[in-house]
mmCIF file of C-alpha atoms in Angstrom:
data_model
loop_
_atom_site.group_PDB
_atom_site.id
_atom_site.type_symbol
_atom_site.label_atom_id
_atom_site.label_comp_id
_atom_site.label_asym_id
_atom_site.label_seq_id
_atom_site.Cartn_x
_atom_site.Cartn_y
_atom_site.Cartn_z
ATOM 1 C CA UNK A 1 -3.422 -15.436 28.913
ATOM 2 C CA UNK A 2 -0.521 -13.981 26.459
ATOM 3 C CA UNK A 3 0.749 -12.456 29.826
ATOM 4 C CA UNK A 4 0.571 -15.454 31.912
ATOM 5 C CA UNK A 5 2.398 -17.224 29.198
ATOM 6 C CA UNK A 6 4.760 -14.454 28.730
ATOM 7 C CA UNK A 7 5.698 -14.726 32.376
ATOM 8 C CA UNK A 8 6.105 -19.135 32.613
ATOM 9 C CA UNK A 9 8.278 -17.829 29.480
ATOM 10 C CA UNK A 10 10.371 -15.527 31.267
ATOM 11 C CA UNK A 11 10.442 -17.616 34.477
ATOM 12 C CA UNK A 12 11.522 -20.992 32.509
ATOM 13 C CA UNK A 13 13.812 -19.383 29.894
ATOM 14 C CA UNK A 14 17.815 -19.414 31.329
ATOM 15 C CA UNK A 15 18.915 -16.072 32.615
ATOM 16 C CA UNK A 16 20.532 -14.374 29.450
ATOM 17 C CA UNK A 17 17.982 -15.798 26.850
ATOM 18 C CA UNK A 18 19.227 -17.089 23.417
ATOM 19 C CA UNK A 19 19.084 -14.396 20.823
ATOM 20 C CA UNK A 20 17.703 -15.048 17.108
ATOM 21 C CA UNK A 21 20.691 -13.789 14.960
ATOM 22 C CA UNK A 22 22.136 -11.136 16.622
ATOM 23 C CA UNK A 23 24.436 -9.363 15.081
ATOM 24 C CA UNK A 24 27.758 -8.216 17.341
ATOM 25 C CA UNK A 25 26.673 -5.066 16.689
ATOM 26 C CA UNK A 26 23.346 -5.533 18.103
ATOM 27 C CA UNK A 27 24.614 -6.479 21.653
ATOM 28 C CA UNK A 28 26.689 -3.878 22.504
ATOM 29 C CA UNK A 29 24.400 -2.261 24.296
ATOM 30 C CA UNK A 30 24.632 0.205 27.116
ATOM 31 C CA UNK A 31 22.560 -0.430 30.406
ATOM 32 C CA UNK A 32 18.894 -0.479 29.834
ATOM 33 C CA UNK A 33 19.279 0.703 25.896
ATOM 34 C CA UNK A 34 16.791 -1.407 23.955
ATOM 35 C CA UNK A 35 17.381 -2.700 20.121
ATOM 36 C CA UNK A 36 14.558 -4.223 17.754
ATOM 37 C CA UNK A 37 14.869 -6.560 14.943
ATOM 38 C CA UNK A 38 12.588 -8.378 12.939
ATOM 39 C CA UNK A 39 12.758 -12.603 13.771
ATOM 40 C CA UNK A 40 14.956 -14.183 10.661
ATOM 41 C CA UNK A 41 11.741 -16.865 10.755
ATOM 42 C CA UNK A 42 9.720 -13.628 9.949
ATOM 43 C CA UNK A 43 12.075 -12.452 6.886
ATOM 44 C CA UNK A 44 11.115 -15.610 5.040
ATOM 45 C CA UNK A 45 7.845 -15.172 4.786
ATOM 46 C CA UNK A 46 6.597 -15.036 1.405
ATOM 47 C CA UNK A 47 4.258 -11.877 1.882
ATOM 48 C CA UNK A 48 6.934 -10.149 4.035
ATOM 49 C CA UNK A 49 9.550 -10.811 0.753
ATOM 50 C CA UNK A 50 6.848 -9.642 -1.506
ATOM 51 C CA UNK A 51 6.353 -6.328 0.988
ATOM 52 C CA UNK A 52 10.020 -5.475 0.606
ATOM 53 C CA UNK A 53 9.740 -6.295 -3.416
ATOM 54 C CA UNK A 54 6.793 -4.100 -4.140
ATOM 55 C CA UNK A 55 8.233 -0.908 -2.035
ATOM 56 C CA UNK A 56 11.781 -1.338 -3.341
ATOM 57 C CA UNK A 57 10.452 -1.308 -6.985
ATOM 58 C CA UNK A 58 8.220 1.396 -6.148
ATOM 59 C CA UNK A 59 10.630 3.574 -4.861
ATOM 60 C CA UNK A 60 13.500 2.632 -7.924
ATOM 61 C CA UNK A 61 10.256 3.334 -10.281
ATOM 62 C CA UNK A 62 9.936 6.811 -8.478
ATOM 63 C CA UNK A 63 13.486 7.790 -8.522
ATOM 64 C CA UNK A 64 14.598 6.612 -12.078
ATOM 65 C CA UNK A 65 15.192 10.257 -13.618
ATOM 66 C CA UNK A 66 17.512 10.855 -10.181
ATOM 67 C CA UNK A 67 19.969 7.991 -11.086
ATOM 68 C CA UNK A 68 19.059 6.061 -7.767
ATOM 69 C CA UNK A 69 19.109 2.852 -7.525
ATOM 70 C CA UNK A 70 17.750 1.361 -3.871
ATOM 71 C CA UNK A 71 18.811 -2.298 -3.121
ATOM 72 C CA UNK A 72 18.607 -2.943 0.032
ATOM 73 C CA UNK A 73 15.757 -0.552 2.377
ATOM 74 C CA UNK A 74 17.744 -0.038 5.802
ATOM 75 C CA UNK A 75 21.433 0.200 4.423
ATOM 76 C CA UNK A 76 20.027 2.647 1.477
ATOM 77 C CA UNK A 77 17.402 4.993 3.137
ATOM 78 C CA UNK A 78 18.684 5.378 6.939
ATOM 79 C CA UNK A 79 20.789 8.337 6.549
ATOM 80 C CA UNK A 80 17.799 10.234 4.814
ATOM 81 C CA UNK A 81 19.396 11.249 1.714
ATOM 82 C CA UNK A 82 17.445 8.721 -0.576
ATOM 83 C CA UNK A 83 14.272 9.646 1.671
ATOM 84 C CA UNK A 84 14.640 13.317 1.212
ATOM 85 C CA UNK A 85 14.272 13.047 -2.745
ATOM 86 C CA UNK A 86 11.684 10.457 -2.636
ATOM 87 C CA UNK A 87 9.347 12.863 -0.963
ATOM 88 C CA UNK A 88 10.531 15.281 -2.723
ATOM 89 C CA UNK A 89 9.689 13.914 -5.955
ATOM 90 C CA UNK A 90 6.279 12.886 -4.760
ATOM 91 C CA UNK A 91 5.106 16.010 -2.951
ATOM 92 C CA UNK A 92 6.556 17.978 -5.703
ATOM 93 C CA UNK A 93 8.348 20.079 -3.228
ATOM 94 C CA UNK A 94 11.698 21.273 -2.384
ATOM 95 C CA UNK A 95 13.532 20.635 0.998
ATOM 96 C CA UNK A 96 15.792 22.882 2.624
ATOM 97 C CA UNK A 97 18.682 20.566 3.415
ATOM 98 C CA UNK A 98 22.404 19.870 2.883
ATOM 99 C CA UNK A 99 22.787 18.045 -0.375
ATOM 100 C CA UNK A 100 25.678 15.695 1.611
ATOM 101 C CA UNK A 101 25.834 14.880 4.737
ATOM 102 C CA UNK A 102 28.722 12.582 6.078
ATOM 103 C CA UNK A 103 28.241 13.052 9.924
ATOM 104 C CA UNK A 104 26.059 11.255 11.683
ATOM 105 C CA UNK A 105 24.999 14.744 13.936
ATOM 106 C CA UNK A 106 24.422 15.860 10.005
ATOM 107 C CA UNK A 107 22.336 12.423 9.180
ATOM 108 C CA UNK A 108 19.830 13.004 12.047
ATOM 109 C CA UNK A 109 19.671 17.168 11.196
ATOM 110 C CA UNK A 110 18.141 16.460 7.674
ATOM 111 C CA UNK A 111 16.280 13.023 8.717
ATOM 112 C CA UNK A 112 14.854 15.512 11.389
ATOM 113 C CA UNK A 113 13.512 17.845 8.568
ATOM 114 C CA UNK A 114 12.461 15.222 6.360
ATOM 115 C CA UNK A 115 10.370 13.379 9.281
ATOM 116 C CA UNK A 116 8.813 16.602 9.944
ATOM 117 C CA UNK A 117 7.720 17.400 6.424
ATOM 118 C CA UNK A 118 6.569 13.964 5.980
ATOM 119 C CA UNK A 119 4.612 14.368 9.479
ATOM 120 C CA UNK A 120 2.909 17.500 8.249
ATOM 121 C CA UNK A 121 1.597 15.566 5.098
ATOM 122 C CA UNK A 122 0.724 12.511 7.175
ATOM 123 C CA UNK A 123 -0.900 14.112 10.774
ATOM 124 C CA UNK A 124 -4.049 15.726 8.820
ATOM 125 C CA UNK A 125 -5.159 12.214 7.974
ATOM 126 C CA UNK A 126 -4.794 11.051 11.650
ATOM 127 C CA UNK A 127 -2.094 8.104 11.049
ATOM 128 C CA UNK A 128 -0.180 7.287 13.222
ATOM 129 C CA UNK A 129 3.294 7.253 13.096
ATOM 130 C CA UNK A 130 5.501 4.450 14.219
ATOM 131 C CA UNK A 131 8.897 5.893 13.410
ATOM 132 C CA UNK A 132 11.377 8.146 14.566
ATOM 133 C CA UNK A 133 14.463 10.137 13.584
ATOM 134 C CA UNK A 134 16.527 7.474 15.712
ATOM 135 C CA UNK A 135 14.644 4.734 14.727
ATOM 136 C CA UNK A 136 14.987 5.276 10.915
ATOM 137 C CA UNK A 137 19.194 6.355 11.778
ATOM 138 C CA UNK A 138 19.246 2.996 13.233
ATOM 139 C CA UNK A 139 18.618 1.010 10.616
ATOM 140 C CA UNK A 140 15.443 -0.084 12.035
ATOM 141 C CA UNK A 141 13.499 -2.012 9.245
ATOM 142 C CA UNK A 142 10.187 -2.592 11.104
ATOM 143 C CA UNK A 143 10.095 1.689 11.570
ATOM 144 C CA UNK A 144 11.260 1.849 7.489
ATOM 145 C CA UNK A 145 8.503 -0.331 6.594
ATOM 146 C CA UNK A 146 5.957 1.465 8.413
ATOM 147 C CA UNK A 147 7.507 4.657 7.485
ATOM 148 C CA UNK A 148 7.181 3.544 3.763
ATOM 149 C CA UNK A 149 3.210 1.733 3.570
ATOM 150 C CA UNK A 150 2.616 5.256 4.730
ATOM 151 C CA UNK A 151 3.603 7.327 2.101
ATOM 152 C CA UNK A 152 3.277 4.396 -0.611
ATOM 153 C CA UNK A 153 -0.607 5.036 0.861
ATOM 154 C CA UNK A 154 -0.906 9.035 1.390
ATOM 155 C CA UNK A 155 0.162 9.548 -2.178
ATOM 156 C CA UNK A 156 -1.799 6.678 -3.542
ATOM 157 C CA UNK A 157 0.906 5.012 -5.498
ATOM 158 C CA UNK A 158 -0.091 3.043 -8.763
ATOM 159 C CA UNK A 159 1.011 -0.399 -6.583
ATOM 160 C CA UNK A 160 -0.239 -3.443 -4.866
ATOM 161 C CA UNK A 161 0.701 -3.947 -0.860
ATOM 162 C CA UNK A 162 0.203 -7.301 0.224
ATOM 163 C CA UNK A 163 -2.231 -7.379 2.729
ATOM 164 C CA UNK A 164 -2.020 -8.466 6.659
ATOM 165 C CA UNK A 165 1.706 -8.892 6.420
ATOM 166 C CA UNK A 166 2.605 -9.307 10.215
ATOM 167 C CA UNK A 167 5.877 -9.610 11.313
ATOM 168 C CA UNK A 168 7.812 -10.795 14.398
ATOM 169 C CA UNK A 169 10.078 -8.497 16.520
ATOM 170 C CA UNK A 170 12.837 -9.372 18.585
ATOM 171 C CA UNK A 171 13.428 -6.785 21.368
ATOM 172 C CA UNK A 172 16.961 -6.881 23.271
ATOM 173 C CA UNK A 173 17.181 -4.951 26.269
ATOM 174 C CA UNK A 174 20.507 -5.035 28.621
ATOM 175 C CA UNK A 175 19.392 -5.186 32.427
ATOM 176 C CA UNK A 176 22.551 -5.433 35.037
ATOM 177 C CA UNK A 177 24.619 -6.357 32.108
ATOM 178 C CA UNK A 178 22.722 -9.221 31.187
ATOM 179 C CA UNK A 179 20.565 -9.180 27.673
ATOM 180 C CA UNK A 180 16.971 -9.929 27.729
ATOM 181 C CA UNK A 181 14.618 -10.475 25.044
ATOM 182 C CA UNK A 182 11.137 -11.036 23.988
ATOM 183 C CA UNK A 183 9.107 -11.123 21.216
ATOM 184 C CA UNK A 184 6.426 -9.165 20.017
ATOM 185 C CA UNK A 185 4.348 -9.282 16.758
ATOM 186 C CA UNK A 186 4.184 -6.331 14.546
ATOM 187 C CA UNK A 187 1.543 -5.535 11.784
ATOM 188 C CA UNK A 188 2.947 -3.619 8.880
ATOM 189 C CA UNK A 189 -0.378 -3.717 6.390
ATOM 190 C CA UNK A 190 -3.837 -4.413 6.869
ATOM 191 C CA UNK A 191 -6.281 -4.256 4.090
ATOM 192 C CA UNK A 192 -5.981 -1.587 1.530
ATOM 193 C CA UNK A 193 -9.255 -0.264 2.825
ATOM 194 C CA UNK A 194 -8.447 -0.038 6.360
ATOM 195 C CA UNK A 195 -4.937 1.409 5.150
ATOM 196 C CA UNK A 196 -6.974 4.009 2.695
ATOM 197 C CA UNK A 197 -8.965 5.202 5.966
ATOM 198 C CA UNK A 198 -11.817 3.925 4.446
ATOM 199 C CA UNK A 199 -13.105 1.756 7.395
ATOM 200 C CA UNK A 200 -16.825 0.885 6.633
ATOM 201 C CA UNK A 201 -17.058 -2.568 5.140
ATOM 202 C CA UNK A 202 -19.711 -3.092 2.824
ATOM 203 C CA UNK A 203 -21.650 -6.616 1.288
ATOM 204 C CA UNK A 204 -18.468 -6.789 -1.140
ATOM 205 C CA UNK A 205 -16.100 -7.392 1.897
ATOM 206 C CA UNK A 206 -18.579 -9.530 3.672
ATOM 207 C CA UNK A 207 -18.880 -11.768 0.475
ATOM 208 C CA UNK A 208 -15.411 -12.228 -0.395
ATOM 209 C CA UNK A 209 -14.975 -13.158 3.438
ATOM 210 C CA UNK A 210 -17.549 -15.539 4.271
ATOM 211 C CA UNK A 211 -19.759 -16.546 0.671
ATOM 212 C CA UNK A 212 -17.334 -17.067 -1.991
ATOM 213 C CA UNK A 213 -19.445 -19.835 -3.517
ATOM 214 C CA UNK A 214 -22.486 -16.696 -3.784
ATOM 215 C CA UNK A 215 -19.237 -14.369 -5.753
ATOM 216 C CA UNK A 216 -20.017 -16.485 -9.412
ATOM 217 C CA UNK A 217 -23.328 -15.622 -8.804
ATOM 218 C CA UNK A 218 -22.695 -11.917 -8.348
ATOM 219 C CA UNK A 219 -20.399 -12.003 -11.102
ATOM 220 C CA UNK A 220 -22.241 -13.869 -13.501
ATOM 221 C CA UNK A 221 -25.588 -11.243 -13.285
ATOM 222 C CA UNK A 222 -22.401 -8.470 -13.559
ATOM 223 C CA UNK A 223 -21.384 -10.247 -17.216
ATOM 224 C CA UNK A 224 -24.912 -10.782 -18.306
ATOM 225 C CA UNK A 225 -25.901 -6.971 -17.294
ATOM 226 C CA UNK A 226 -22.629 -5.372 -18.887
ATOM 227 C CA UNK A 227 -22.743 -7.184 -22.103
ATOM 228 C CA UNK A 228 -26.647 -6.432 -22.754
ATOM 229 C CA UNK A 229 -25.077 -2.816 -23.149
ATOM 230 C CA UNK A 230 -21.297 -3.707 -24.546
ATOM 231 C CA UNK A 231 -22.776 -6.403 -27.233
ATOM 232 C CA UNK A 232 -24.660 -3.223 -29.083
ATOM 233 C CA UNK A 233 -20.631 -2.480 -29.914
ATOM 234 C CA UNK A 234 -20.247 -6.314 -30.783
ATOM 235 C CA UNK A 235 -18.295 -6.227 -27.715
ATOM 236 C CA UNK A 236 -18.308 -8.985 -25.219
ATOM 237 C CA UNK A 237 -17.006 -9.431 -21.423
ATOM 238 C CA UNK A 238 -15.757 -13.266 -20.066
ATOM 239 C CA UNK A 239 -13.365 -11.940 -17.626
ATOM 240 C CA UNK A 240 -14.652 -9.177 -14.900
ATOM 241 C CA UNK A 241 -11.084 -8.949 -13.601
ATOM 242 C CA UNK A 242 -9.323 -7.837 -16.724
ATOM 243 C CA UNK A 243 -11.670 -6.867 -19.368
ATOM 244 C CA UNK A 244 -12.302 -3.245 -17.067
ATOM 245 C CA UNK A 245 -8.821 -2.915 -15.755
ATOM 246 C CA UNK A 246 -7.702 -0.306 -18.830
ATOM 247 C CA UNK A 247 -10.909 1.193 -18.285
ATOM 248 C CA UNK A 248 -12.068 0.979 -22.084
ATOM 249 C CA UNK A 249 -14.757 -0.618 -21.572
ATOM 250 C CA UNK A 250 -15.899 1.547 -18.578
ATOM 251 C CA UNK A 251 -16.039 4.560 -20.954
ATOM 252 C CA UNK A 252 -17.764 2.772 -23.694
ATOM 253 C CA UNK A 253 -20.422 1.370 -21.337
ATOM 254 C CA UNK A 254 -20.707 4.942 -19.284
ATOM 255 C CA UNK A 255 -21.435 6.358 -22.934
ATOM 256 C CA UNK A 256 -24.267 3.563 -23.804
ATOM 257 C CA UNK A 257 -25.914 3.600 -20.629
ATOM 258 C CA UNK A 258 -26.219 7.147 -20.602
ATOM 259 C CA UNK A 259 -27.227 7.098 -24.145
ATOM 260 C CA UNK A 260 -23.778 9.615 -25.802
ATOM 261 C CA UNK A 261 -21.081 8.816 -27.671
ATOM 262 C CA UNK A 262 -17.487 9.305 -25.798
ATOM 263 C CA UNK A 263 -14.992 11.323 -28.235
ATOM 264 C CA UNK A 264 -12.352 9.324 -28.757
ATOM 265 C CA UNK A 265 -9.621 12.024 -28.098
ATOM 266 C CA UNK A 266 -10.809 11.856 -24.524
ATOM 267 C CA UNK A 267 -9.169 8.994 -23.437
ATOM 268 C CA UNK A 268 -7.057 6.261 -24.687
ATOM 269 C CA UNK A 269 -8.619 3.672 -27.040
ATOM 270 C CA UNK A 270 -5.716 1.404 -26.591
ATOM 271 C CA UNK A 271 -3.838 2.295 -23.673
ATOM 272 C CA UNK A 272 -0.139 1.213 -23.250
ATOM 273 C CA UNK A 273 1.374 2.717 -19.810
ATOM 274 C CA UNK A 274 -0.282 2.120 -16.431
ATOM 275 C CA UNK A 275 -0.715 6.218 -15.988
ATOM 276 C CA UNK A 276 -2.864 5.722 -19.821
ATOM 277 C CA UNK A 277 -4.849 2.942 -17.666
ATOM 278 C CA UNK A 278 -5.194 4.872 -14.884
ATOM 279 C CA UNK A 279 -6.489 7.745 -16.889
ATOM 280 C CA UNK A 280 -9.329 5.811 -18.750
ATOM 281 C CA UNK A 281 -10.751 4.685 -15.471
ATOM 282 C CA UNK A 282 -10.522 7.897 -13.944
ATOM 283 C CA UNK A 283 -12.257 9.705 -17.129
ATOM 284 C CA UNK A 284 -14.932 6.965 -16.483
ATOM 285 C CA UNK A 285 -15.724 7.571 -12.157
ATOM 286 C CA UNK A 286 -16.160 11.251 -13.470
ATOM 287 C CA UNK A 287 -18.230 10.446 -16.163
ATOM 288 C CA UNK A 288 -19.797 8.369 -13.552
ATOM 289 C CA UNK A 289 -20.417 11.612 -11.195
ATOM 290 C CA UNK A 290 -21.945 13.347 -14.069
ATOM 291 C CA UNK A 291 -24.552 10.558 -14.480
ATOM 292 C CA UNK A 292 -25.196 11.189 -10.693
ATOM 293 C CA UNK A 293 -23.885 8.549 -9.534
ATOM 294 C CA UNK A 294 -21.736 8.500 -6.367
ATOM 295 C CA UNK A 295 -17.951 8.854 -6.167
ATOM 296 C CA UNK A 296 -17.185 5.405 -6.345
ATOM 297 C CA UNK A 297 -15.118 3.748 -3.086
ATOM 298 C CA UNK A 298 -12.513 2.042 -5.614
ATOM 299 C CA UNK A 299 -9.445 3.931 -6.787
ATOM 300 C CA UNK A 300 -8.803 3.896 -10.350
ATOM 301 C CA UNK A 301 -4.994 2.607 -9.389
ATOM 302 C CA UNK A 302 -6.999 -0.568 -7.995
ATOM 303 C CA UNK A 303 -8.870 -1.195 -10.998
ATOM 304 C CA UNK A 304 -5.881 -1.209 -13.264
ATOM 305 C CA UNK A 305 -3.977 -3.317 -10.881
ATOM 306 C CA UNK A 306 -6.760 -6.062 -11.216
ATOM 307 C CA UNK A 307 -8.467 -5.585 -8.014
ATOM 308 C CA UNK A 308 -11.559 -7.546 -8.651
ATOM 309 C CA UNK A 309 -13.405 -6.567 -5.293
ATOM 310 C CA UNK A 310 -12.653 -3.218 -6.463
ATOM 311 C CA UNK A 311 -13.700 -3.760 -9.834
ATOM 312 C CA UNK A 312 -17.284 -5.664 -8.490
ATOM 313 C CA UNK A 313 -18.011 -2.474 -6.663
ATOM 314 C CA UNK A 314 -17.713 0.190 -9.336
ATOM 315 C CA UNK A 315 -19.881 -2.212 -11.880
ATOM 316 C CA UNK A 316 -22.268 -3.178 -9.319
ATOM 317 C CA UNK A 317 -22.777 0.753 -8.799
ATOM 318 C CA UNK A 318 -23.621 1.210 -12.530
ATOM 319 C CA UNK A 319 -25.975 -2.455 -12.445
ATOM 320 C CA UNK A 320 -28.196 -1.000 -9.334
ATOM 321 C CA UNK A 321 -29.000 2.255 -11.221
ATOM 322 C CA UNK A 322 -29.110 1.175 -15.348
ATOM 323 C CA UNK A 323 -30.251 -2.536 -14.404
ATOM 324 C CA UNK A 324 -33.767 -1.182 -16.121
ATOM 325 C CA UNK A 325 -32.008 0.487 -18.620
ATOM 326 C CA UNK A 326 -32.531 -1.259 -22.318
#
């Protein structure tokens, strides 16, 4: 049907079709050469805006000791210098490329390296890559984005992607000197899971999806089970989402239910910094492995960052092997 509808499209539509805000650049094109950009429509959307936010922070939060300052993701990253030291700085790794490059023959040579290196980390973990060398040279901010959920993902970075942000793409192609286009809708997240490579759903997705009136209920057994443990502290949980997302309280609770006391130099009693957060509720999962329990599917970054399907799966974990525990 998209096809049929396509083709009435093409058949009704005048000869050169009208082109969402092309730049001049963007339609000098030679014969047959094909440019993408993302539907102006499409760069309003609030989750696309918040996309672009949350990477661009990221990536400033990353660089801060280099003195770089990204403000805009195509004009800033396409010639591969600000790329280079990202992954640099995350891989912890040194690139062998010209510090400078001012020619465009130069551009490509060290995007070229840095696309490989980044391929290496990336093709072990079976993504797949949407970019390119020329893609990424041309300013392309659909092949950026892609380029960027990708390593924001592989290196687990302490941040929050908006989920199913889908954009649309304008493609202009020049047949017998005439420009055609057409539109085609591009996905640039999914869900964190799917993203993670973790792909089995499990009753927490299935509730959130389809019985949020049954989530109170969940969460209200949750409360009632963590604070029979946490009130022998005086300590008492309202709030699922935030109470656990410094990871205090995961310690203290690992420590009762397993009947030990936690020394305190061996994680932060009150935890400032996200990495301090992130710490507390990683000392906790291994605590949690010790106890036997499995490796849970939540990362410790999601837990800090207020996650509460994450946070409902680690606790529920804990209720369905202590719920006898008194």
């Amino acid at each position: 049907s998209d096809l049929q509808e396509e083709g009435k499209n093409a058949i009704n539509s005048p000869m050169s079709p009208a082109l969402a805000d092309v730049h001049p650049e963007d339609t000098q094109l030679e014969e047959n050469e094909e440019r993408t950009m993302i539907d102006p429509t499409s760069k309003e959307d609030p989750k696309f805006k918040e996309l672009v936010k949350v990477l661009l922070d990221w990536i400033n939060d990353v660089l801060v000791e280099e003195r770089i300052i990204v403000k805009q993701l195509e004009e800033d990253l396409y010639d591969g210098q600000v790329l280079q030291k990202l992954l640099e700085k995350l891989a912890g790794c040194k690139l062998n490329v010209a510090e400078v490059t001012q020619s465009e023959i130069g551009q490509k040579q060290k995007l070229q390296t840095v696309l490989e290196a980044v391929h290496d980390l990336l093709r072990p973990r079976g993504w797949v890559l949407r970019w390119s060398v020329d893609s990424i040279h041309g300013k392309n901010l659909v092949a950026i984005l892609h380029l960027l959920v990708s390593l924001a993902m592989h290196f687990r970075a302490p941040i929050r992607l908006p989920e199913h942000v889908t954009v649309q793409v304008v493609v202009v192609r020049k047949r017998e000197g005439l420009l055609h286009s057409s539109h085609i809708s591009e996905e640039l997240t999914t869900t964190t899971e799917m993203m993670m490579g973790r792909f089995e759903r499990d009753a927490f997705d299935t509730l959130f999806d389809h019985a949020p009136d049954k989530l109170s209920v969940v969460k209200k057994s949750l409360i009632t089970f963590v604070n029979k443990h946490l009130n022998k502290l005086n300590l008492e949980v309202t709030e699922l989402e935030t109470q656990f997302a410094d990871g205090v309280y995961l310690v203290l609770l690992m420590g009762l239910l397993e009947d030990y006391f936690v020394p305190l130099h061996n994680f932060y009693l009150t935890p400032e910094s996200f990495d301090q957060k992130v710490h507390n509720v990683s000392f906790a999962f291994e605590l949690m492995l010790d106890g036997g329990l499995k490796k849970p599917k939540a990362r410790p970054e999601d837990v800090v960052n207020l996650d509460l399907k994450s946070t409902l799966r680690v606790l529920y974990n804990l209720f369905t092997k202590y719920k006898n525990v008194e």
